[in-house]
Short mmCIF file of C-alpha atoms and ligand atoms in Angstrom, two decimals:
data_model
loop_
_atom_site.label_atom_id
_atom_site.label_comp_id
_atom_site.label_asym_id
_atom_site.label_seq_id
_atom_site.Cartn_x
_atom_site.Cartn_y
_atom_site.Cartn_z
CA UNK A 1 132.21 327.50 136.49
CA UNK A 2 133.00 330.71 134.68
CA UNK A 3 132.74 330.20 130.57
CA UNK A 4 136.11 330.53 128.92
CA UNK A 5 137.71 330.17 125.39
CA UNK A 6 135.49 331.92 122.71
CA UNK A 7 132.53 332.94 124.17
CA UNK A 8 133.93 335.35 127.14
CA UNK A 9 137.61 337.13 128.12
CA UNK A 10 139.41 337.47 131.35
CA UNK A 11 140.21 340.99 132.44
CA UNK A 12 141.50 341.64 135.89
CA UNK A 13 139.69 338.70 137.57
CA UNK A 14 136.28 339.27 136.07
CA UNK A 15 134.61 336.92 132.93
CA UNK A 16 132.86 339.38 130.46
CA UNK A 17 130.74 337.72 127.28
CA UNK A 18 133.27 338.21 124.44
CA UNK A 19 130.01 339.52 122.19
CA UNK A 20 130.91 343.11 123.14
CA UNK A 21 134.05 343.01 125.03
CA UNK A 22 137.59 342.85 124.34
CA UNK A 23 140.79 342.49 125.88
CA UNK A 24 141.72 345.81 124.47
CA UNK A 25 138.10 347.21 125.15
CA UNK A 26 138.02 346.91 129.16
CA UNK A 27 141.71 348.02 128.92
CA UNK A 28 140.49 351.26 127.57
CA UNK A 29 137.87 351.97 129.71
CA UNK A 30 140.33 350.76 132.81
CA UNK A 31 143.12 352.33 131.83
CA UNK A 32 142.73 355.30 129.16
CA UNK A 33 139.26 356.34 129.41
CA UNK A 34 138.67 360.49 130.55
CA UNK A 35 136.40 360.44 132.89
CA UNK A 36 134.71 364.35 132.85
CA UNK A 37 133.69 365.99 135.82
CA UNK A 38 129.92 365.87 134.27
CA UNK A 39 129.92 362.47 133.71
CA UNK A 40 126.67 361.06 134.69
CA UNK A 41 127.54 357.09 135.81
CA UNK A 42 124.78 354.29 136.06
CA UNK A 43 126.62 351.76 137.74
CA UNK A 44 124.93 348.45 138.30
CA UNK A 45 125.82 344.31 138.93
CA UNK A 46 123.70 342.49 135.61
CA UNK A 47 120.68 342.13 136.13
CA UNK A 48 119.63 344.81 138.87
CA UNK A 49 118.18 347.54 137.03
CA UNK A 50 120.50 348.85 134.82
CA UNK A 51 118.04 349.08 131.61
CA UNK A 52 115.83 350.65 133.62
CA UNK A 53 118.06 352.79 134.95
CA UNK A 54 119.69 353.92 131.34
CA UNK A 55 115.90 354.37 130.25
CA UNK A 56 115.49 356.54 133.29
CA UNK A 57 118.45 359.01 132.83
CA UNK A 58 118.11 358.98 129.45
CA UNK A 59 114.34 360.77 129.93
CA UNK A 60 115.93 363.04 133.15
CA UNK A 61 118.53 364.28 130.83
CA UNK A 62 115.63 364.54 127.29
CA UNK A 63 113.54 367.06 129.98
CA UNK A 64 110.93 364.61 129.12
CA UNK A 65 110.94 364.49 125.30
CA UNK A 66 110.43 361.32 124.09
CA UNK A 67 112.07 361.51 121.09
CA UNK A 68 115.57 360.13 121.50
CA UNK A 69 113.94 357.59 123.72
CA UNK A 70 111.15 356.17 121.07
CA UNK A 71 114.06 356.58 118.07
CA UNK A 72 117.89 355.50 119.42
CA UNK A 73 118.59 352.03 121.41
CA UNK A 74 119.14 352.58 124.74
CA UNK A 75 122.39 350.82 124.52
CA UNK A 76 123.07 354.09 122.55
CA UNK A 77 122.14 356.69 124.89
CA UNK A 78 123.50 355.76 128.03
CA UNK A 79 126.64 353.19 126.40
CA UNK A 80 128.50 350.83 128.82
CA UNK A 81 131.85 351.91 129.29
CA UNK A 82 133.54 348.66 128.87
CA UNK A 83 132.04 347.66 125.42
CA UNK A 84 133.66 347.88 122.08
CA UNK A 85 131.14 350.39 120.76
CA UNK A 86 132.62 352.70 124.03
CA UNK A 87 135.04 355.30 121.75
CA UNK A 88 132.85 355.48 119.71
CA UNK A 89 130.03 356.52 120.90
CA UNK A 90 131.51 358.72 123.70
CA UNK A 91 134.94 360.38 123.31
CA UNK A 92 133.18 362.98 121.16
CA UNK A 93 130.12 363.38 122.58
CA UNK A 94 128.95 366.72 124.62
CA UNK A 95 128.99 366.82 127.92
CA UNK A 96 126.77 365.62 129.80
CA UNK A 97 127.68 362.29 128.74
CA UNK A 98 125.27 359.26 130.23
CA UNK A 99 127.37 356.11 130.91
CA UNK A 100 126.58 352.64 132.11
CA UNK A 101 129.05 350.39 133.90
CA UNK A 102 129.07 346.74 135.19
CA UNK A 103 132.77 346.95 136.28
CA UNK A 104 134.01 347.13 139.67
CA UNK A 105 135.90 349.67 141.11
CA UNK A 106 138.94 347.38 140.89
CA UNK A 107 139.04 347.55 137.28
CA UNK A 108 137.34 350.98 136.99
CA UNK A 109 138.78 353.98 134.90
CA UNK A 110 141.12 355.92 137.67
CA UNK A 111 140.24 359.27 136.04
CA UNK A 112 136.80 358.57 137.97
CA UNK A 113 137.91 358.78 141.66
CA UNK A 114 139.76 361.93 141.14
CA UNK A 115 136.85 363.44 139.37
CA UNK A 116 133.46 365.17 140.11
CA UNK A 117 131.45 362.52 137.58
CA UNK A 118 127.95 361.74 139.78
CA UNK A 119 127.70 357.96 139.97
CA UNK A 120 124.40 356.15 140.72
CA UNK A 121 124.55 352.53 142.37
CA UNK A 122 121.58 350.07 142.16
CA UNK A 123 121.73 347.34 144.28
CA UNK A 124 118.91 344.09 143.99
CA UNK A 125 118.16 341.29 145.88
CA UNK A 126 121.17 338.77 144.80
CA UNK A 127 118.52 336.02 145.06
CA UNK A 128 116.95 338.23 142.10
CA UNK A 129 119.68 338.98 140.14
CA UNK A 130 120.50 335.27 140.25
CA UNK A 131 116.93 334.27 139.10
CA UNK A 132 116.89 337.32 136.33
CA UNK A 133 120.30 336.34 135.21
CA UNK A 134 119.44 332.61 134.93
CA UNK A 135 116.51 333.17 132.26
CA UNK A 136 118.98 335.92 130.50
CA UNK A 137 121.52 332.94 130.26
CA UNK A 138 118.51 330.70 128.58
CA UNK A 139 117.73 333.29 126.09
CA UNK A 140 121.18 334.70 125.33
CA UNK A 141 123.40 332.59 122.86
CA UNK A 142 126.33 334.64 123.79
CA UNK A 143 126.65 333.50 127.39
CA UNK A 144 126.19 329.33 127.22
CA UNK A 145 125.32 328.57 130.16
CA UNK A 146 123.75 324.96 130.28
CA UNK A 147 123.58 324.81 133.87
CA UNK A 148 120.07 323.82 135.82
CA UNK A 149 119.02 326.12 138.10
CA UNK A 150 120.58 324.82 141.23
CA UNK A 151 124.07 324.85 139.79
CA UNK A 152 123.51 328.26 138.77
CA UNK A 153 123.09 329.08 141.94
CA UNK A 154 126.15 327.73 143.38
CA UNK A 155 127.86 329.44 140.63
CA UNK A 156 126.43 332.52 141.17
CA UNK A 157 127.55 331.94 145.01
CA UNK A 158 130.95 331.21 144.43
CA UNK A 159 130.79 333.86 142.09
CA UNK A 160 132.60 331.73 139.23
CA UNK A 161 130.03 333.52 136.99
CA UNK A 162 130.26 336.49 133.68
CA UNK A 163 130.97 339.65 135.59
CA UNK A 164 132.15 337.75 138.98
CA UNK A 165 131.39 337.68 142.70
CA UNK A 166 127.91 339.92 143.58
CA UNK A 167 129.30 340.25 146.81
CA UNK A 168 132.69 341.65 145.93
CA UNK A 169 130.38 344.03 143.27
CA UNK A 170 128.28 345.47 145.69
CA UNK A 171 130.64 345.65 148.67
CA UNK A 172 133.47 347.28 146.26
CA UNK A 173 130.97 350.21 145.41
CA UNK A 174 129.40 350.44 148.71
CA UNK A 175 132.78 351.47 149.76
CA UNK A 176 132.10 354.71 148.27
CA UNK A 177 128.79 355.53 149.36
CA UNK A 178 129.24 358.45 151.33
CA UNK A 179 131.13 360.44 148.84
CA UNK A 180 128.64 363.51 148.19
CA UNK A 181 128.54 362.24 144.16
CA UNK A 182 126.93 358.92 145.01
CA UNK A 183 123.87 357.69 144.78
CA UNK A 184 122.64 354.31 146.08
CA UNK A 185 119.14 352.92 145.22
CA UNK A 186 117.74 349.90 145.40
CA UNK A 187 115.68 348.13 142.48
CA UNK A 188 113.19 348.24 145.44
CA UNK A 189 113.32 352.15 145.79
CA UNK A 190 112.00 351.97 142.13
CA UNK A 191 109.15 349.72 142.51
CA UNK A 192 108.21 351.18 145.31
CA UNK A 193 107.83 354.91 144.64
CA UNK A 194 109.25 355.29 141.11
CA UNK A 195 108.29 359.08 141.02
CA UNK A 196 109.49 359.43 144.67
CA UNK A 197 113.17 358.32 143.39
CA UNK A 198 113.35 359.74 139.90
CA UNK A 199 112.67 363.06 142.00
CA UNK A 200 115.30 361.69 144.49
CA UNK A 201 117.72 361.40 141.14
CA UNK A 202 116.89 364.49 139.69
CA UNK A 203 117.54 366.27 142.62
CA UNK A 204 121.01 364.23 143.10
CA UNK A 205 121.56 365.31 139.53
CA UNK A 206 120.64 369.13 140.23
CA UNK A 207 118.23 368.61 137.32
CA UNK A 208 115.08 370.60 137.60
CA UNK A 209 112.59 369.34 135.76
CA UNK A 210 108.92 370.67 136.04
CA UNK A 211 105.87 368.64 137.03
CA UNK A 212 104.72 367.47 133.55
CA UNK A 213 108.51 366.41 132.52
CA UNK A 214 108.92 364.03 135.73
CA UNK A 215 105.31 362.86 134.72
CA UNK A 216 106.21 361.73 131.33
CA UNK A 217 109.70 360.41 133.14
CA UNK A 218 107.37 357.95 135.32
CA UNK A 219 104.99 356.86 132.56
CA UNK A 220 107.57 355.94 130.01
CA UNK A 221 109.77 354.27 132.69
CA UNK A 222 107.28 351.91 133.82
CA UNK A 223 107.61 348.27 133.05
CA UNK A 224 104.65 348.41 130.98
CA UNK A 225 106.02 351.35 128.79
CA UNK A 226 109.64 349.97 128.50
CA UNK A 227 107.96 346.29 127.36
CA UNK A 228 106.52 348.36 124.52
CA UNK A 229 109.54 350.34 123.52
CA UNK A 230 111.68 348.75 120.95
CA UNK A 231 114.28 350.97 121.87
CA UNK A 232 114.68 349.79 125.31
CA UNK A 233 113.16 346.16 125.09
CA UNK A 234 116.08 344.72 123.22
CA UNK A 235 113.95 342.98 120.36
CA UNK A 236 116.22 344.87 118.08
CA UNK A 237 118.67 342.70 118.80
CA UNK A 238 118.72 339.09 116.18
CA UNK A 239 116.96 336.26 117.70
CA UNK A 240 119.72 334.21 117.09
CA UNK A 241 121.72 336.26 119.92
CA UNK A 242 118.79 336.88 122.06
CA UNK A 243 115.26 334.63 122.01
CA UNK A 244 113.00 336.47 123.45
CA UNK A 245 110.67 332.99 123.00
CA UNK A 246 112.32 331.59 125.64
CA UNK A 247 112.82 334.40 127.91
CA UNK A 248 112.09 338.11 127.61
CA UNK A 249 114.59 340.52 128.02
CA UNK A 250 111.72 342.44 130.24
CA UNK A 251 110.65 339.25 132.01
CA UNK A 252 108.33 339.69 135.01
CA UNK A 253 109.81 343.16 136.46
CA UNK A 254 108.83 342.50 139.98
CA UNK A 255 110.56 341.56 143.60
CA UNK A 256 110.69 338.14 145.28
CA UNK A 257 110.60 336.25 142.28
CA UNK A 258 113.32 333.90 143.77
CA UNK A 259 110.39 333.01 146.08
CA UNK A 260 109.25 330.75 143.07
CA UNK A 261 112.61 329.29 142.33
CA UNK A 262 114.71 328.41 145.52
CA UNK A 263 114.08 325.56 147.39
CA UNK A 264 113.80 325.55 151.40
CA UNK A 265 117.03 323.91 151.29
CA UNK A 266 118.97 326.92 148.19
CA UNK A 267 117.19 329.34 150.34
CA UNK A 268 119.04 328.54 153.99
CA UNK A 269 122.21 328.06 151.78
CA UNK A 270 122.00 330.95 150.34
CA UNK A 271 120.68 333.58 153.33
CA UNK A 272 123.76 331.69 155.57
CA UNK A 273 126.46 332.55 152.64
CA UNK A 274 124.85 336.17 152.76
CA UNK A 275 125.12 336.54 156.19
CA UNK A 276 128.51 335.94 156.35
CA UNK A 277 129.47 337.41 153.14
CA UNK A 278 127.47 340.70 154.29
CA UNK A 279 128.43 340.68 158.14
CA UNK A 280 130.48 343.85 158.01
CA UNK A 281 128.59 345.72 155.33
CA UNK A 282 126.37 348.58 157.68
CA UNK A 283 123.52 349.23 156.04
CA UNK A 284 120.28 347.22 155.65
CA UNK A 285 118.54 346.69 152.52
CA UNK A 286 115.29 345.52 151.94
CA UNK A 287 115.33 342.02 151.43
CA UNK A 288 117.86 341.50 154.50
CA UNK A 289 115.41 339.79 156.96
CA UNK A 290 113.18 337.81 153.79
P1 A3P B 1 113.53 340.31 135.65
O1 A3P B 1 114.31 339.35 134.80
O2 A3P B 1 113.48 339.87 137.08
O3 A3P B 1 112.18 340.63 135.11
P2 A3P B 1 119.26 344.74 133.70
O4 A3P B 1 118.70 345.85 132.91
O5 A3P B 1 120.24 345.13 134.74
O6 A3P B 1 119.75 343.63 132.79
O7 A3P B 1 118.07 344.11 134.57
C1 A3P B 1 116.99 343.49 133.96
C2 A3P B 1 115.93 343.28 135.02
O8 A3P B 1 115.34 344.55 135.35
C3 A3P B 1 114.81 342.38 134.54
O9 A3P B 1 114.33 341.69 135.70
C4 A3P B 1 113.83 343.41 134.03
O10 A3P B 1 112.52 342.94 133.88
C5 A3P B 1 113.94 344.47 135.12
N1 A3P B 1 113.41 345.77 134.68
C6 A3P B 1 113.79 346.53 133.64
N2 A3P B 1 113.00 347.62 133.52
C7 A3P B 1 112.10 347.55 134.53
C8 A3P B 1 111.00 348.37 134.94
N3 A3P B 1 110.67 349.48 134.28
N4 A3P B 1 110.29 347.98 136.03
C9 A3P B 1 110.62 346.87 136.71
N5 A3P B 1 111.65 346.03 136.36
C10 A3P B 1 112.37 346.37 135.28
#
């Protein structure tokens, strides 16, 4: 069941942790935000790669200098859209402005779709997300959840969950994939070949970057690096709001983890949901046949 009262808000059918969001806040980016032609969007579901993703821009767009990476929170850098912090930290910021989104295209600003802003969607294996998200729940105060693993799941299913439905998510932005200003990856495309598809970026991003840029890019996104960077590994945020005892924000980084975590019996459930959930989407990821 979807948390409601004090700890999240309701905005055009999605649950969003009422830590960072307001009423008025997802209004704004819905409704008033100007989106600018050289917008640079990281669009993501929670929990697919969206850290990872800001951390990745965020060196693109530095040419490789470190600095802004090793001295400002991500959060900072590349700022969700829909948070309070949003005005703040981008109506008056130059162009090209780095923003992260976990809203669907339902509630997304309408400036966008007229525009010429570049959007990048990463997509994970739901049976991922769910698994990521479920030890983010444990350590995060802010979201409550209480739930043992196999009732997350059927949450997360049902998609009576913070953010809503992954299926509606994914198959709301795939609807735009062919537009010539959108990029999907797959968490998979970056574990696989990380300096394959930060290439594959920059050149969506007509960014040029020279051979010793992209190779500080790749070493400073790895998992490794990202787990030592305080400004990207969330331990400047209180224990009391995130415990990174129980969970860390940078947990295991890897693929298949739901291996470890669904039964037999969550596992059919789940692949026969996705199947029919999925049927008309044309286009096969990676996990489709696990
Ligand atoms: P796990 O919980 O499975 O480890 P988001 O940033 O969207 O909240 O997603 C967080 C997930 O992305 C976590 O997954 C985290 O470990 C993973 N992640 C972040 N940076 C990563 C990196 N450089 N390499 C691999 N996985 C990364």
């Amino acid at each position: 069941m979807a948390r409601q009262g004090t700890g999240s808000i309701e905005y055009g059918g999605i649950t969003l942790p009422s830590l960072v969001h307001t009423d008025a806040s997802v209004r704004y980016a819905h409704q008033s935000f100007q989106v600018r032609d050289s917008d640079v969007f990281n669009l993501t579901y929670p929990k697919s790669g969206t850290t990872w993703m800001q951390e990745i821009l965020s060196l693109i767009y530095s040419n490789g200098d470190l600095t802004l990476s090793r001295s400002v929170p991500s959060w900072e850098r590349v700022p969700w859209i829909e948070q309070t912090t949003a005005a703040e930290y981008l109506e008056n910021r130059p162009s090209p402005r780095l923003i992260t989104s976990h809203l669907p295209p339902t509630v997304f600003p309408a400036s966008f779709f007229a525009s010429q802003a570049k959007a990048i969607y990463t997509v994970r294996d739901p049976r991922d997300v769910c698994v990521s998200l479920y030890y983010y729940a444990k350590m995060s105060s802010f979201l409550e959840y209480k739930e043992s693993f196999g009732e997350f799941i059927e949450m997360f299913a049902a998609g009576t969950i913070l953010f809503g439905s992954w299926f509606d998510h994914v198959k709301g932005w795939l609807a735009y994939r062919n537009r010539k200003n959108f990029l999907l990856l797959t968490y998979d495309d970056l574990l696989q070949d990380l300096r394959g598809t930060i290439l594959r970026i920059c050149q969506f991003l007509g960014k040029d970057l020279d051979t010793s840029a992209v190779d500080t890019v790749v070493a400073n996104a790895s998992f490794e690096a990202m787990k030592g960077n305080k400004m990207v590994n969330y331990s400047l945020v209180p224990e009391d709001i995130m415990n990174q005892k129980i969970s860390p924000f940078l947990r295991k980084g890897i693929s298949g983890d739901w291996k470890n975590h669904f039964t037999p019996e969550q596992s059919s459930a789940f692949h026969h949901l996705y199947q029919q959930k999925m049927k008309e989407v044309d286009i096969r990821f990676p996990w489709d046949d696990l």
